PDB file as gemmi writes it, atoms N, CA and C in Angstrom:
CRYST1    1.000    1.000    1.000  90.00  90.00  90.00 P 1                      
ATOM      1  N   MET A   1      34.452 -15.919 138.290  1.00  0.00           N  
ATOM      2  CA  MET A   1      35.118 -16.096 137.017  1.00  0.00           C  
ATOM      3  C   MET A   1      35.937 -17.399 137.000  1.00  0.00           C  
ATOM      4  N   ALA A   2      36.579 -17.695 138.124  1.00  0.00           N  
ATOM      5  CA  ALA A   2      37.399 -18.909 138.198  1.00  0.00           C  
ATOM      6  C   ALA A   2      36.528 -20.161 138.075  1.00  0.00           C  
ATOM      7  N   ARG A   3      35.325 -20.112 138.632  1.00  0.00           N  
ATOM      8  CA  ARG A   3      34.410 -21.253 138.549  1.00  0.00           C  
ATOM      9  C   ARG A   3      33.973 -21.506 137.110  1.00  0.00           C  
ATOM     10  N   ILE A   4      33.720 -20.446 136.377  1.00  0.00           N  
ATOM     11  CA  ILE A   4      33.306 -20.588 134.976  1.00  0.00           C  
ATOM     12  C   ILE A   4      34.445 -21.189 134.165  1.00  0.00           C  
ATOM     13  N   LEU A   5      35.655 -20.709 134.402  1.00  0.00           N  
ATOM     14  CA  LEU A   5      36.814 -21.234 133.692  1.00  0.00           C  
ATOM     15  C   LEU A   5      37.022 -22.715 134.012  1.00  0.00           C  
ATOM     16  N   THR A   6      36.878 -23.081 135.263  1.00  0.00           N  
ATOM     17  CA  THR A   6      37.007 -24.476 135.678  1.00  0.00           C  
ATOM     18  C   THR A   6      35.940 -25.327 135.000  1.00  0.00           C  
ATOM     19  N   LEU A   7      34.727 -24.836 134.952  1.00  0.00           N  
ATOM     20  CA  LEU A   7      33.628 -25.557 134.314  1.00  0.00           C  
ATOM     21  C   LEU A   7      33.899 -25.755 132.823  1.00  0.00           C  
ATOM     22  N   VAL A   8      34.393 -24.731 132.164  1.00  0.00           N  
ATOM     23  CA  VAL A   8      34.705 -24.818 130.736  1.00  0.00           C  
ATOM     24  C   VAL A   8      35.793 -25.865 130.505  1.00  0.00           C  
ATOM     25  N   VAL A   9      36.814 -25.883 131.338  1.00  0.00           N  
ATOM     26  CA  VAL A   9      37.898 -26.856 131.199  1.00  0.00           C  
ATOM     27  C   VAL A   9      37.375 -28.271 131.399  1.00  0.00           C  
ATOM     28  N   VAL A  10      36.530 -28.482 132.390  1.00  0.00           N  
ATOM     29  CA  VAL A  10      35.969 -29.807 132.658  1.00  0.00           C  
ATOM     30  C   VAL A  10      35.130 -30.273 131.471  1.00  0.00           C  
ATOM     31  N   VAL A  11      34.308 -29.397 130.945  1.00  0.00           N  
ATOM     32  CA  VAL A  11      33.474 -29.752 129.794  1.00  0.00           C  
ATOM     33  C   VAL A  11      34.343 -30.097 128.593  1.00  0.00           C  
ATOM     34  N   MET A  12      35.410 -29.357 128.356  1.00  0.00           N  
ATOM     35  CA  MET A  12      36.297 -29.632 127.233  1.00  0.00           C  
ATOM     36  C   MET A  12      36.982 -30.992 127.401  1.00  0.00           C  
ATOM     37  N   VAL A  13      37.403 -31.313 128.606  1.00  0.00           N  
ATOM     38  CA  VAL A  13      38.044 -32.603 128.859  1.00  0.00           C  
ATOM     39  C   VAL A  13      37.066 -33.743 128.589  1.00  0.00           C  
ATOM     40  N   ILE A  14      35.839 -33.580 129.023  1.00  0.00           N  
ATOM     41  CA  ILE A  14      34.815 -34.607 128.797  1.00  0.00           C  
ATOM     42  C   ILE A  14      34.559 -34.774 127.299  1.00  0.00           C  
ATOM     43  N   LEU A  15      34.471 -33.681 126.560  1.00  0.00           N  
ATOM     44  CA  LEU A  15      34.243 -33.756 125.117  1.00  0.00           C  
ATOM     45  C   LEU A  15      35.398 -34.447 124.404  1.00  0.00           C  
ATOM     46  N   VAL A  16      36.620 -34.101 124.760  1.00  0.00           N  
ATOM     47  CA  VAL A  16      37.787 -34.719 124.127  1.00  0.00           C  
ATOM     48  C   VAL A  16      37.812 -36.216 124.424  1.00  0.00           C  
ATOM     49  N   ALA A  17      37.527 -36.606 125.649  1.00  0.00           N  
ATOM     50  CA  ALA A  17      37.506 -38.022 126.011  1.00  0.00           C  
ATOM     51  C   ALA A  17      36.405 -38.762 125.251  1.00  0.00           C  
ATOM     52  N   SER A  18      35.260 -38.127 125.082  1.00  0.00           N  
ATOM     53  CA  SER A  18      34.156 -38.755 124.348  1.00  0.00           C  
ATOM     54  C   SER A  18      34.513 -38.969 122.886  1.00  0.00           C  
ATOM     55  N   VAL A  19      35.120 -37.990 122.263  1.00  0.00           N  
ATOM     56  CA  VAL A  19      35.513 -38.102 120.863  1.00  0.00           C  
ATOM     57  C   VAL A  19      36.565 -39.194 120.697  1.00  0.00           C  
ATOM     58  N   ALA A  20      37.519 -39.254 121.607  1.00  0.00           N  
ATOM     59  CA  ALA A  20      38.556 -40.298 121.536  1.00  0.00           C  
ATOM     60  C   ALA A  20      37.939 -41.677 121.671  1.00  0.00           C  
ATOM     61  N   ALA A  21      36.961 -41.826 122.542  1.00  0.00           N  
ATOM     62  CA  ALA A  21      36.302 -43.120 122.719  1.00  0.00           C  
ATOM     63  C   ALA A  21      35.526 -43.503 121.466  1.00  0.00           C  
ATOM     64  N   MET A  22      34.853 -42.547 120.836  1.00  0.00           N  
ATOM     65  CA  MET A  22      34.109 -42.836 119.604  1.00  0.00           C  
ATOM     66  C   MET A  22      35.053 -43.228 118.490  1.00  0.00           C  
ATOM     67  N   ASP A  23      36.200 -42.551 118.371  1.00  0.00           N  
ATOM     68  CA  ASP A  23      37.164 -42.881 117.325  1.00  0.00           C  
ATOM     69  C   ASP A  23      37.712 -44.285 117.506  1.00  0.00           C  
ATOM     70  N   SER A  24      37.964 -44.696 118.733  1.00  0.00           N  
ATOM     71  CA  SER A  24      38.504 -46.040 118.943  1.00  0.00           C  
ATOM     72  C   SER A  24      37.471 -47.103 118.618  1.00  0.00           C  
ATOM     73  N   ARG A  25      36.180 -46.800 118.779  1.00  0.00           N  
ATOM     74  CA  ARG A  25      35.138 -47.770 118.432  1.00  0.00           C  
ATOM     75  C   ARG A  25      34.974 -47.885 116.922  1.00  0.00           C  
ATOM     76  N   LYS A  26      35.336 -46.837 116.173  1.00  0.00           N  
ATOM     77  CA  LYS A  26      35.224 -46.881 114.714  1.00  0.00           C  
ATOM     78  C   LYS A  26      36.280 -47.789 114.109  1.00  0.00           C  
ATOM     79  N   ALA A  27      37.394 -47.934 114.788  1.00  0.00           N  
ATOM     80  CA  ALA A  27      38.457 -48.773 114.261  1.00  0.00           C  
ATOM     81  C   ALA A  27      38.028 -50.228 114.280  1.00  0.00           C  
ATOM     82  N   GLY A  28      38.529 -50.983 113.303  1.00  0.00           N  
ATOM     83  CA  GLY A  28      38.163 -52.391 113.204  1.00  0.00           C  
ATOM     84  C   GLY A  28      38.889 -53.230 114.233  1.00  0.00           C  
ATOM     85  N   PRO A  29      38.876 -54.531 114.046  1.00  0.00           N  
ATOM     86  CA  PRO A  29      39.591 -55.419 114.955  1.00  0.00           C  
ATOM     87  C   PRO A  29      41.048 -54.987 115.067  1.00  0.00           C  
ATOM     88  N   ASN A  30      41.631 -55.234 116.214  1.00  0.00           N  
ATOM     89  CA  ASN A  30      43.025 -54.851 116.484  1.00  0.00           C  
ATOM     90  C   ASN A  30      43.213 -53.338 116.428  1.00  0.00           C  
ATOM     91  N   HIS A  31      42.130 -52.600 116.503  1.00  0.00           N  
ATOM     92  CA  HIS A  31      42.161 -51.133 116.472  1.00  0.00           C  
ATOM     93  C   HIS A  31      42.752 -50.598 115.176  1.00  0.00           C  
ATOM     94  N   CYS A  32      42.449 -51.250 114.076  1.00  0.00           N  
ATOM     95  CA  CYS A  32      42.914 -50.803 112.770  1.00  0.00           C  
ATOM     96  C   CYS A  32      42.019 -49.663 112.282  1.00  0.00           C  
ATOM     97  N   ASN A  33      42.640 -48.631 111.786  1.00  0.00           N  
ATOM     98  CA  ASN A  33      41.887 -47.515 111.226  1.00  0.00           C  
ATOM     99  C   ASN A  33      41.396 -47.923 109.845  1.00  0.00           C  
ATOM    100  N   ASP A  34      40.086 -48.015 109.687  1.00  0.00           N  
ATOM    101  CA  ASP A  34      39.532 -48.465 108.404  1.00  0.00           C  
ATOM    102  C   ASP A  34      38.911 -47.331 107.596  1.00  0.00           C  
ATOM    103  N   LEU A  35      39.311 -46.108 107.875  1.00  0.00           N  
ATOM    104  CA  LEU A  35      38.801 -44.966 107.118  1.00  0.00           C  
ATOM    105  C   LEU A  35      39.708 -44.719 105.921  1.00  0.00           C  
ATOM    106  N   CYS A  36      39.211 -45.035 104.740  1.00  0.00           N  
ATOM    107  CA  CYS A  36      39.974 -44.877 103.499  1.00  0.00           C  
ATOM    108  C   CYS A  36      39.147 -44.082 102.492  1.00  0.00           C  
ATOM    109  N   THR A  37      39.846 -43.504 101.538  1.00  0.00           N  
ATOM    110  CA  THR A  37      39.140 -42.806 100.460  1.00  0.00           C  
ATOM    111  C   THR A  37      38.580 -43.840  99.487  1.00  0.00           C  
ATOM    112  N   ASP A  38      37.720 -43.399  98.601  1.00  0.00           N  
ATOM    113  CA  ASP A  38      37.113 -44.294  97.620  1.00  0.00           C  
ATOM    114  C   ASP A  38      37.838 -44.268  96.280  1.00  0.00           C  
ATOM    115  N   ASP A  39      39.032 -43.654  96.236  1.00  0.00           N  
ATOM    116  CA  ASP A  39      39.739 -43.613  94.959  1.00  0.00           C  
ATOM    117  C   ASP A  39      40.113 -45.024  94.523  1.00  0.00           C  
ATOM    118  N   TYR A  40      40.173 -45.231  93.226  1.00  0.00           N  
ATOM    119  CA  TYR A  40      40.477 -46.552  92.687  1.00  0.00           C  
ATOM    120  C   TYR A  40      41.863 -46.519  92.060  1.00  0.00           C  
ATOM    121  N   THR A  41      42.820 -46.979  92.819  1.00  0.00           N  
ATOM    122  CA  THR A  41      44.188 -47.147  92.375  1.00  0.00           C  
ATOM    123  C   THR A  41      44.584 -48.549  92.814  1.00  0.00           C  
ATOM    124  N   PRO A  42      44.180 -49.576  92.056  1.00  0.00           N  
ATOM    125  CA  PRO A  42      44.268 -50.956  92.531  1.00  0.00           C  
ATOM    126  C   PRO A  42      45.681 -51.426  92.859  1.00  0.00           C  
ATOM    127  N   VAL A  43      45.740 -52.243  93.887  1.00  0.00           N  
ATOM    128  CA  VAL A  43      46.983 -52.899  94.286  1.00  0.00           C  
ATOM    129  C   VAL A  43      46.670 -54.368  94.551  1.00  0.00           C  
ATOM    130  N   CYS A  44      47.657 -55.201  94.361  1.00  0.00           N  
ATOM    131  CA  CYS A  44      47.494 -56.631  94.583  1.00  0.00           C  
ATOM    132  C   CYS A  44      48.197 -57.011  95.876  1.00  0.00           C  
ATOM    133  N   GLY A  45      47.480 -57.675  96.751  1.00  0.00           N  
ATOM    134  CA  GLY A  45      48.048 -58.127  98.013  1.00  0.00           C  
ATOM    135  C   GLY A  45      48.654 -59.504  97.878  1.00  0.00           C  
ATOM    136  N   THR A  46      49.480 -59.867  98.847  1.00  0.00           N  
ATOM    137  CA  THR A  46      50.110 -61.189  98.824  1.00  0.00           C  
ATOM    138  C   THR A  46      49.091 -62.305  99.029  1.00  0.00           C  
ATOM    139  N   ASP A  47      47.857 -61.943  99.381  1.00  0.00           N  
ATOM    140  CA  ASP A  47      46.778 -62.927  99.467  1.00  0.00           C  
ATOM    141  C   ASP A  47      46.085 -63.092  98.109  1.00  0.00           C  
ATOM    142  N   CYS A  48      46.666 -62.472  97.074  1.00  0.00           N  
ATOM    143  CA  CYS A  48      46.154 -62.507  95.693  1.00  0.00           C  
ATOM    144  C   CYS A  48      44.761 -61.898  95.572  1.00  0.00           C  
ATOM    145  N   LYS A  49      44.496 -60.928  96.413  1.00  0.00           N  
ATOM    146  CA  LYS A  49      43.243 -60.191  96.343  1.00  0.00           C  
ATOM    147  C   LYS A  49      43.555 -58.780  95.871  1.00  0.00           C  
ATOM    148  N   THR A  50      42.732 -58.270  94.953  1.00  0.00           N  
ATOM    149  CA  THR A  50      42.885 -56.894  94.498  1.00  0.00           C  
ATOM    150  C   THR A  50      42.182 -55.969  95.473  1.00  0.00           C  
ATOM    151  N   TYR A  51      42.903 -54.963  95.956  1.00  0.00           N  
ATOM    152  CA  TYR A  51      42.345 -53.940  96.847  1.00  0.00           C  
ATOM    153  C   TYR A  51      42.205 -52.656  96.040  1.00  0.00           C  
ATOM    154  N   SER A  52      41.139 -51.912  96.302  1.00  0.00           N  
ATOM    155  CA  SER A  52      40.861 -50.725  95.493  1.00  0.00           C  
ATOM    156  C   SER A  52      41.932 -49.648  95.624  1.00  0.00           C  
ATOM    157  N   ASN A  53      42.654 -49.632  96.721  1.00  0.00           N  
ATOM    158  CA  ASN A  53      43.762 -48.694  96.891  1.00  0.00           C  
ATOM    159  C   ASN A  53      44.671 -49.195  98.025  1.00  0.00           C  
ATOM    160  N   GLU A  54      45.782 -48.545  98.189  1.00  0.00           N  
ATOM    161  CA  GLU A  54      46.768 -48.997  99.171  1.00  0.00           C  
ATOM    162  C   GLU A  54      46.245 -48.888 100.600  1.00  0.00           C  
ATOM    163  N   CYS A  55      45.391 -47.918 100.864  1.00  0.00           N  
ATOM    164  CA  CYS A  55      44.806 -47.778 102.195  1.00  0.00           C  
ATOM    165  C   CYS A  55      43.987 -49.027 102.556  1.00  0.00           C  
ATOM    166  N   ARG A  56      43.187 -49.505 101.627  1.00  0.00           N  
ATOM    167  CA  ARG A  56      42.384 -50.713 101.889  1.00  0.00           C  
ATOM    168  C   ARG A  56      43.291 -51.925 102.137  1.00  0.00           C  
ATOM    169  N   LEU A  57      44.405 -51.991 101.421  1.00  0.00           N  
ATOM    170  CA  LEU A  57      45.374 -53.061 101.645  1.00  0.00           C  
ATOM    171  C   LEU A  57      45.971 -52.943 103.045  1.00  0.00           C  
ATOM    172  N   LYS A  58      46.281 -51.721 103.479  1.00  0.00           N  
ATOM    173  CA  LYS A  58      46.855 -51.528 104.811  1.00  0.00           C  
ATOM    174  C   LYS A  58      45.874 -51.937 105.906  1.00  0.00           C  
ATOM    175  N   VAL A  59      44.587 -51.709 105.695  1.00  0.00           N  
ATOM    176  CA  VAL A  59      43.579 -52.151 106.662  1.00  0.00           C  
ATOM    177  C   VAL A  59      43.590 -53.672 106.730  1.00  0.00           C  
ATOM    178  N   ALA A  60      43.608 -54.319 105.572  1.00  0.00           N  
ATOM    179  CA  ALA A  60      43.650 -55.783 105.541  1.00  0.00           C  
ATOM    180  C   ALA A  60      44.921 -56.287 106.216  1.00  0.00           C  
ATOM    181  N   SER A  61      46.034 -55.617 105.975  1.00  0.00           N  
ATOM    182  CA  SER A  61      47.309 -56.008 106.573  1.00  0.00           C  
ATOM    183  C   SER A  61      47.303 -55.798 108.088  1.00  0.00           C  
ATOM    184  N   CYS A  62      46.645 -54.760 108.536  1.00  0.00           N  
ATOM    185  CA  CYS A  62      46.532 -54.511 109.972  1.00  0.00           C  
ATOM    186  C   CYS A  62      45.739 -55.630 110.638  1.00  0.00           C  
ATOM    187  N   ASN A  63      44.682 -56.076 109.986  1.00  0.00           N  
ATOM    188  CA  ASN A  63      43.856 -57.150 110.533  1.00  0.00           C  
ATOM    189  C   ASN A  63      44.506 -58.528 110.365  1.00  0.00           C  
ATOM    190  N   ASN A  64      45.374 -58.660 109.351  1.00  0.00           N  
ATOM    191  CA  ASN A  64      46.064 -59.931 109.090  1.00  0.00           C  
ATOM    192  C   ASN A  64      47.482 -59.597 108.625  1.00  0.00           C  
ATOM    193  N   PRO A  65      48.445 -59.553 109.537  1.00  0.00           N  
ATOM    194  CA  PRO A  65      49.810 -59.125 109.199  1.00  0.00           C  
ATOM    195  C   PRO A  65      50.507 -59.966 108.135  1.00  0.00           C  
ATOM    196  N   THR A  66      49.958 -61.104 107.753  1.00  0.00           N  
ATOM    197  CA  THR A  66      50.594 -61.894 106.693  1.00  0.00           C  
ATOM    198  C   THR A  66      50.326 -61.297 105.317  1.00  0.00           C  
ATOM    199  N   ILE A  67      49.402 -60.344 105.229  1.00  0.00           N  
ATOM    200  CA  ILE A  67      49.077 -59.696 103.951  1.00  0.00           C  
ATOM    201  C   ILE A  67      49.949 -58.459 103.787  1.00  0.00           C  
ATOM    202  N   SER A  68      50.550 -58.333 102.622  1.00  0.00           N  
ATOM    203  CA  SER A  68      51.329 -57.139 102.303  1.00  0.00           C  
ATOM    204  C   SER A  68      51.167 -56.847 100.803  1.00  0.00           C  
ATOM    205  N   LEU A  69      51.825 -55.809 100.356  1.00  0.00           N  
ATOM    206  CA  LEU A  69      51.735 -55.416  98.950  1.00  0.00           C  
ATOM    207  C   LEU A  69      52.562 -56.368  98.098  1.00  0.00           C  
ATOM    208  N   CYS A  70      51.950 -56.902  97.071  1.00  0.00           N  
ATOM    209  CA  CYS A  70      52.673 -57.733  96.103  1.00  0.00           C  
ATOM    210  C   CYS A  70      53.125 -56.837  94.944  1.00  0.00           C  
ATOM    211  N   TYR A  71      52.170 -56.122  94.332  1.00  0.00           N  
ATOM    212  CA  TYR A  71      52.498 -55.173  93.273  1.00  0.00           C  
ATOM    213  C   TYR A  71      51.333 -54.209  93.081  1.00  0.00           C  
ATOM    214  N   ARG A  72      51.593 -53.124  92.370  1.00  0.00           N  
ATOM    215  CA  ARG A  72      50.598 -52.077  92.150  1.00  0.00           C  
ATOM    216  C   ARG A  72      49.860 -52.304  90.833  1.00  0.00           C  
ATOM    217  N   ASP A  73      48.730 -52.959  90.931  1.00  0.00           N  
ATOM    218  CA  ASP A  73      47.832 -53.210  89.796  1.00  0.00           C  
ATOM    219  C   ASP A  73      46.826 -54.238  90.268  1.00  0.00           C  
ATOM    220  N   THR A  74      45.853 -54.562  89.427  1.00  0.00           N  
ATOM    221  CA  THR A  74      44.925 -55.628  89.802  1.00  0.00           C  
ATOM    222  C   THR A  74      45.681 -56.947  89.785  1.00  0.00           C  
ATOM    223  N   CYS A  75      45.251 -57.874  90.607  1.00  0.00           N  
ATOM    224  CA  CYS A  75      45.923 -59.171  90.678  1.00  0.00           C  
ATOM    225  C   CYS A  75      45.713 -59.949  89.385  1.00  0.00           C  
ATOM    226  N   ALA A  76      46.772 -60.526  88.899  1.00  0.00           N  
ATOM    227  CA  ALA A  76      46.719 -61.347  87.692  1.00  0.00           C  
ATOM    228  C   ALA A  76      46.434 -62.795  88.078  1.00  0.00           C  
ATOM    229  N   SER A  77      46.108 -63.603  87.092  1.00  0.00           N  
ATOM    230  CA  SER A  77      45.793 -65.008  87.360  1.00  0.00           C  
ATOM    231  C   SER A  77      47.013 -65.771  87.878  1.00  0.00           C  
ATOM    232  N   ASP A  78      48.222 -65.279  87.565  1.00  0.00           N  
ATOM    233  CA  ASP A  78      49.433 -65.933  88.056  1.00  0.00           C  
ATOM    234  C   ASP A  78      49.971 -65.256  89.319  1.00  0.00           C  
ATOM    235  N   CYS A  79      49.084 -64.647  90.075  1.00  0.00           N  
ATOM    236  CA  CYS A  79      49.439 -63.906  91.284  1.00  0.00           C  
ATOM    237  C   CYS A  79      50.295 -64.712  92.250  1.00  0.00           C  
ATOM    238  N   PRO A  80      49.926 -65.931  92.600  1.00  0.00           N  
ATOM    239  CA  PRO A  80      50.738 -66.631  93.604  1.00  0.00           C  
ATOM    240  C   PRO A  80      52.216 -66.729  93.212  1.00  0.00           C  
ATOM    241  N   GLU A  81      52.496 -67.018  91.963  1.00  0.00           N  
ATOM    242  CA  GLU A  81      53.891 -67.138  91.526  1.00  0.00           C  
ATOM    243  C   GLU A  81      54.578 -65.762  91.549  1.00  0.00           C  
ATOM    244  N   MET A  82      53.866 -64.744  91.083  1.00  0.00           N  
ATOM    245  CA  MET A  82      54.457 -63.401  91.036  1.00  0.00           C  
ATOM    246  C   MET A  82      54.788 -62.905  92.440  1.00  0.00           C  
ATOM    247  N   CYS A  83      53.905 -63.167  93.393  1.00  0.00           N  
ATOM    248  CA  CYS A  83      54.129 -62.674  94.746  1.00  0.00           C  
ATOM    249  C   CYS A  83      55.234 -63.447  95.457  1.00  0.00           C  
ATOM    250  N   GLN A  84      55.458 -64.689  95.076  1.00  0.00           N  
ATOM    251  CA  GLN A  84      56.532 -65.463  95.684  1.00  0.00           C  
ATOM    252  C   GLN A  84      57.894 -64.965  95.218  1.00  0.00           C  
ATOM    253  N   LEU A  85      57.952 -64.340  94.045  1.00  0.00           N  
ATOM    254  CA  LEU A  85      59.205 -63.804  93.531  1.00  0.00           C  
ATOM    255  C   LEU A  85      59.601 -62.526  94.234  1.00  0.00           C  
ATOM    256  N   GLN A  86      58.681 -61.890  94.892  1.00  0.00           N  
ATOM    257  CA  GLN A  86      58.929 -60.592  95.536  1.00  0.00           C  
ATOM    258  C   GLN A  86      59.812 -60.729  96.749  1.00  0.00           C  
TER     259      GLN A  86                                                      
END                                                                             
């Protein structure tokens, strides 16, 4: 019985390690989690790019820390000036 329990524990450890390794490979550069929903709630980044939602902006910010939230809406043509006021 002890051998079976030991075997089950070893198999579980191997499975957990495998799943953790797969999850880390799914992350983008700098190990950014790029799993976001597809909802459309646009936000404008300081790079004057419209992101479909805040999660997508956070992925961009993780990959490039100079990007942050400018305002919640699609980017306007006067984005650079608006974001500098923030």
